[in-house]
Short mmCIF file of C-alpha atoms in Angstrom, two decimals:
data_model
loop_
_atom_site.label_atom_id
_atom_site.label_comp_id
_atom_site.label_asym_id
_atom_site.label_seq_id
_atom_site.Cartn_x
_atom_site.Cartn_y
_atom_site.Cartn_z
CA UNK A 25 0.00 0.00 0.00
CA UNK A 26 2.87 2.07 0.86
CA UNK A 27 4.68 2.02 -1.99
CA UNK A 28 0.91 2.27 -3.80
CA UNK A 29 0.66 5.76 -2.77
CA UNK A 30 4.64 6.99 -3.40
CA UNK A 31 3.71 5.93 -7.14
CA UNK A 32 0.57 8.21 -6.98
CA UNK A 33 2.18 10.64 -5.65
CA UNK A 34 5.23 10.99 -8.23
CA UNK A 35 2.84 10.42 -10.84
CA UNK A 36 1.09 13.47 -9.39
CA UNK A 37 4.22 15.68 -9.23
CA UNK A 38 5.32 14.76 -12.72
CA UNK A 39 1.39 15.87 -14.21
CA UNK A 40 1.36 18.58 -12.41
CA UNK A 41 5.24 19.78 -13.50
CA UNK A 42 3.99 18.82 -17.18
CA UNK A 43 1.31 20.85 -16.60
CA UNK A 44 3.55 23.82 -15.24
CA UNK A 45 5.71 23.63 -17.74
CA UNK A 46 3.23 23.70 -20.70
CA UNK A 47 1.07 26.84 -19.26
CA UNK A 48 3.81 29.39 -18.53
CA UNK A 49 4.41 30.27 -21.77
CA UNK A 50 0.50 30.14 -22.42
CA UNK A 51 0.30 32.46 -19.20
CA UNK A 52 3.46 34.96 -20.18
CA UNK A 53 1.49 34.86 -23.42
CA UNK A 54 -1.72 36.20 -22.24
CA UNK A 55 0.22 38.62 -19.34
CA UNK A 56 1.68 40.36 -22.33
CA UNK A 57 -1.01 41.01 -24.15
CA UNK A 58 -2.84 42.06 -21.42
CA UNK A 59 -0.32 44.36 -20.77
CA UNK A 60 -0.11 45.84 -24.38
CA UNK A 61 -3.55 46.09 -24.18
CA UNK A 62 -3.77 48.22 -21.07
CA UNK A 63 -0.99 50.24 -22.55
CA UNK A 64 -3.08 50.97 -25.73
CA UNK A 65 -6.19 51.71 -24.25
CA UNK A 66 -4.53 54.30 -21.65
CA UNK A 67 -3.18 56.19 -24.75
CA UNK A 68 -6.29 55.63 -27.34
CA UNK A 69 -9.10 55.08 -25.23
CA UNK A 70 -10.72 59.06 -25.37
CA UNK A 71 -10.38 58.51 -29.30
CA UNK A 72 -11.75 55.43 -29.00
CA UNK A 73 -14.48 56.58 -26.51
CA UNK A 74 -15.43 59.24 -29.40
CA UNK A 75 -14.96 56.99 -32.28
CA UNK A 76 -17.40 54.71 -30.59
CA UNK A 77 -20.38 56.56 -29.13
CA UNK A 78 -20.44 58.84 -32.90
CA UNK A 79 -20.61 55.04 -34.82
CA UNK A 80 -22.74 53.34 -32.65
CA UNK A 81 -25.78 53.63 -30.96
CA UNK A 82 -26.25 54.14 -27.16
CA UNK A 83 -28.19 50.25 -27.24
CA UNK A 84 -25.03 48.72 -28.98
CA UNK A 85 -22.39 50.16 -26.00
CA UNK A 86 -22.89 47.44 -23.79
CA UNK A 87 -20.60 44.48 -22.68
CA UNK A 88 -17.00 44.83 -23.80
CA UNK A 89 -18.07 47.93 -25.69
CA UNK A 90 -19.92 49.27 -22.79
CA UNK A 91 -19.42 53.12 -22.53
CA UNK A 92 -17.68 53.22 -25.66
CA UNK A 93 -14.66 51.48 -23.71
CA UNK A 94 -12.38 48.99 -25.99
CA UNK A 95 -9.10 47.92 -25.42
CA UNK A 96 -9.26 45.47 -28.20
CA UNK A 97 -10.43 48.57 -30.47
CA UNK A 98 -7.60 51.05 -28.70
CA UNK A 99 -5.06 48.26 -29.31
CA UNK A 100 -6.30 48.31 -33.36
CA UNK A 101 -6.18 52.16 -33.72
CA UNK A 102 -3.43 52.59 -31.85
CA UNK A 103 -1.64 50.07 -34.36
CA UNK A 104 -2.59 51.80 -37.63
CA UNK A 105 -1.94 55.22 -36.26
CA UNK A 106 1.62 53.52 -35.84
CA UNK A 107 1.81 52.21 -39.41
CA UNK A 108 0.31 55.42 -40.91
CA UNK A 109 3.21 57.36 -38.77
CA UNK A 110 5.70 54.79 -40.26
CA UNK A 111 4.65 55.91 -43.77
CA UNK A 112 4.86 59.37 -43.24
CA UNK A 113 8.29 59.07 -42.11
CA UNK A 114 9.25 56.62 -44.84
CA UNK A 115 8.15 59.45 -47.02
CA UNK A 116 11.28 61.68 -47.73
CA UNK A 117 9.72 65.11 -46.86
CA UNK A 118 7.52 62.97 -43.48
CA UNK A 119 11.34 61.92 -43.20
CA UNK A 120 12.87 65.53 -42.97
CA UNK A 121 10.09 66.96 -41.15
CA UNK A 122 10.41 64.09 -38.44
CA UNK A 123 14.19 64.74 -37.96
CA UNK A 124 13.82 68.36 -37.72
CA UNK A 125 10.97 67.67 -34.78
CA UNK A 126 13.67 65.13 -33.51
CA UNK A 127 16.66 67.53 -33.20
CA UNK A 128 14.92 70.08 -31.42
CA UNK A 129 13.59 67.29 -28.57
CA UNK A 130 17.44 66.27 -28.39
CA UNK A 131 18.51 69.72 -27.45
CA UNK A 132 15.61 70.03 -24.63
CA UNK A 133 18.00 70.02 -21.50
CA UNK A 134 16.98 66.88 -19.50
CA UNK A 135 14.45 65.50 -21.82
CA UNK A 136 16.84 65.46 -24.77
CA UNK A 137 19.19 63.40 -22.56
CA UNK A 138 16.69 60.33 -22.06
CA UNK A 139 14.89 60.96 -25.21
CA UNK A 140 18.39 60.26 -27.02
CA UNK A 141 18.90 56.94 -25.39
CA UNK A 142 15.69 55.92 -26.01
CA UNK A 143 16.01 56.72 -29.81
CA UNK A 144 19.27 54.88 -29.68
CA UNK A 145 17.72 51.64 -27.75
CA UNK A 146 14.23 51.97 -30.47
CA UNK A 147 16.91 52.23 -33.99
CA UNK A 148 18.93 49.06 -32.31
CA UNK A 149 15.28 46.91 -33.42
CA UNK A 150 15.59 49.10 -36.96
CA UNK A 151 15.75 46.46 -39.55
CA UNK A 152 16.72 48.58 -42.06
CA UNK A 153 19.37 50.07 -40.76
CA UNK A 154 22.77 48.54 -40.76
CA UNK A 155 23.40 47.17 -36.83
CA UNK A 156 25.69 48.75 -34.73
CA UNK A 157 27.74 45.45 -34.16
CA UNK A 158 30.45 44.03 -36.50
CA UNK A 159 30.42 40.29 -35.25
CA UNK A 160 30.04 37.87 -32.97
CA UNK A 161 33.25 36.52 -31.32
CA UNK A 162 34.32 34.59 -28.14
CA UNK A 163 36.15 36.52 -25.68
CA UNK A 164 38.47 35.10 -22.70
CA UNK A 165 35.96 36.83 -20.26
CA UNK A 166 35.70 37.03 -17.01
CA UNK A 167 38.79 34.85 -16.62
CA UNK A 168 41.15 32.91 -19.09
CA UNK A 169 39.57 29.71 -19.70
CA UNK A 170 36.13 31.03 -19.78
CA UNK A 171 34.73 31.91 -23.23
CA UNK A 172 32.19 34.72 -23.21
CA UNK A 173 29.56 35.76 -26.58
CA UNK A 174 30.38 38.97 -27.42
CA UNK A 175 29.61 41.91 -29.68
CA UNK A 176 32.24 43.61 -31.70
CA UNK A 177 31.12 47.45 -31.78
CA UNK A 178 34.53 49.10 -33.31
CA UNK A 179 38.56 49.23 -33.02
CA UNK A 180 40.64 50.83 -30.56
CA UNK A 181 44.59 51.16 -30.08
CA UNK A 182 46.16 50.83 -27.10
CA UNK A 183 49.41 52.29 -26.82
CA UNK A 184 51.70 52.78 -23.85
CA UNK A 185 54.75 55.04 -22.28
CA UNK A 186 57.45 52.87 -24.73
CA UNK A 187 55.20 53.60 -27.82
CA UNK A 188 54.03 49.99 -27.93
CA UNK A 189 50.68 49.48 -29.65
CA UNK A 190 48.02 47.04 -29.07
CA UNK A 191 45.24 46.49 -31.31
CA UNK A 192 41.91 45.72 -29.40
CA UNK A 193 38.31 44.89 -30.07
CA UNK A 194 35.71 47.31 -28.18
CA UNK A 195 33.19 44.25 -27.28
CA UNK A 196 29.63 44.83 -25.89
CA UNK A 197 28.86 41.82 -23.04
CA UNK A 198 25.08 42.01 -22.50
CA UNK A 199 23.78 40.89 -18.74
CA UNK A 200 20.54 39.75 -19.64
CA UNK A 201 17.71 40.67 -18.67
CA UNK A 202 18.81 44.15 -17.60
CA UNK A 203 21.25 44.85 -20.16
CA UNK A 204 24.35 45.72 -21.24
CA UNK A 205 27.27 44.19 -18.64
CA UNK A 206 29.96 46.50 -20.20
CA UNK A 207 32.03 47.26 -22.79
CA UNK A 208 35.58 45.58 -22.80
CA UNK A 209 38.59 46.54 -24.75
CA UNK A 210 40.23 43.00 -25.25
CA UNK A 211 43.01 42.31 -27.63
CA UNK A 212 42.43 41.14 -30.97
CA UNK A 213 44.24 38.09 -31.27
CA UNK A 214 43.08 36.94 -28.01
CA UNK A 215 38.88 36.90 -29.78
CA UNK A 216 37.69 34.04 -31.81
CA UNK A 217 35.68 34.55 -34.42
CA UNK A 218 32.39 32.47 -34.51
CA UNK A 219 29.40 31.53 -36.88
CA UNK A 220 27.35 33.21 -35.16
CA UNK A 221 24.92 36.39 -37.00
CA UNK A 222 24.59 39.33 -34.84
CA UNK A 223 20.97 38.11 -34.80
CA UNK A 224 21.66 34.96 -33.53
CA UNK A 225 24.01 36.51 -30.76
CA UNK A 226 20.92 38.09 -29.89
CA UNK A 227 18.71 35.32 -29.55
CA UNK A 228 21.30 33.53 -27.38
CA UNK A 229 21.28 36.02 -24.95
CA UNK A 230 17.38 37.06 -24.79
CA UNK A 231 16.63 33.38 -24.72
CA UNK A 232 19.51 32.66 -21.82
CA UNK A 233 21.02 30.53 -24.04
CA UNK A 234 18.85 28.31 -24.51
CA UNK A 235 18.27 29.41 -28.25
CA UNK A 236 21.41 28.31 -30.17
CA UNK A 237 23.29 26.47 -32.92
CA UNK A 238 24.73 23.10 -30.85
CA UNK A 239 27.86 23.64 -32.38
CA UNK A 240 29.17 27.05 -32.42
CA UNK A 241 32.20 27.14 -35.06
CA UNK A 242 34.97 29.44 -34.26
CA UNK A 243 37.94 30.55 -36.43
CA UNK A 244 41.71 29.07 -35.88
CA UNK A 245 43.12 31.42 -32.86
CA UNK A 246 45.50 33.69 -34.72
CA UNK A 247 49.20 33.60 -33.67
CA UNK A 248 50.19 36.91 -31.43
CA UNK A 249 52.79 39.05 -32.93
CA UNK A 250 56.20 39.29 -31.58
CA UNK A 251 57.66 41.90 -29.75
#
């Protein structure tokens, strides 16, 4: 009887881990929405309020509608006043008119400070613009022995008193999920190239890793100069 019940009960445990397992990302899922949702309707719902009790009669505003109040609808307007904006600034004189707007928030003292590194965070996602990172390479990082993913973002020379120069890589190390980590100067020969996209450097660390090639292929370590 005994060992009856410590069956049932691992059998429970398992189903109910299964079950765990299979509804967070149905939950995350729905959290998300809900909270794009909420977002929307804060910023569209008096146009959707309007929009809503001019269309429809006073009968019709009931249940989700009721009151002319529609997240689902806010979500929707708020999404093609979005691609109607992107259109207007894919136009070239939308474009100009946009930046102008743009240069004259950036030299706002304060706001132009965190509306700048917001506009550098949003052109990051920019598809079509070129990204901001080389390559992907390994890095020796935080310790020899220990390879790091990194993102090459540009060159830098290192040169000290006896005129010696070093060639380094200025590497981004993200800290997900608040971040960047830091940016490391580390010398060239001592990073490994990899197959890795920029993309897929991404998605390895957004995912914690878990979204990856199984093999990453790096390039031969290159031989360090003599002295």
């Amino acid at each position: 009887m005994r060992g009856f019940w410590k069956d049932a009960r691992a059998l429970i445990q398992a189903y109910w881990l299964k079950g765990l397992i299979w509804s967070i990302p149905m939950v995350l899922t729905l959290w998300i929405l809900s909270v794009v949702f909420s977002i929307a309707d804060r910023i569209m719902s008096p146009v959707t309020r309007t929009l809503l009790n001019a269309l429809l009669p006073d009968w019709l505003l009931v249940g989700p509608i009721a009151g002319g109040e529609s997240p689902i609808v806010s979500f929707v307007l708020l999404a093609l006043l979005l691609t109607i904006l992107g259109g207007f600034v894919s136009w070239r004189y939308g474009e100009k008119l946009v930046r102008t707007l743009d240069s004259w928030i950036k030299r706002v003292p304060g706001v132009g400070l965190i509306y700048r590194s917001t506009r550098t965070i949003a052109e990051f996602f920019d598809g079509s613009k070129p990204s901001p990172f080389e390559r992907v390479v390994l890095v020796p990082y935080p310790h020899p022995g220990v390879y790091t993913v990194a993102f090459v973002a540009g060159h830098a020379t290192i040169k000290d008193l006896s005129g010696k120069d070093t060639d380094c890589l200025k590497v981004v190390i993200p800290n997900p999920p608040t971040g960047v980590q830091g940016i490391v100067l580390v010398p060239e020969h001592l990073a490994r190239d990899t197959c890795l996209t920029v993309e897929q450097g991404i998605q390895f660390y957004v995912s914690l890793g878990m979204v990856s090639p199984p093999v990453i292929t790096v390039a031969e370590a290159p031989e360090k100069t003599s002295e």
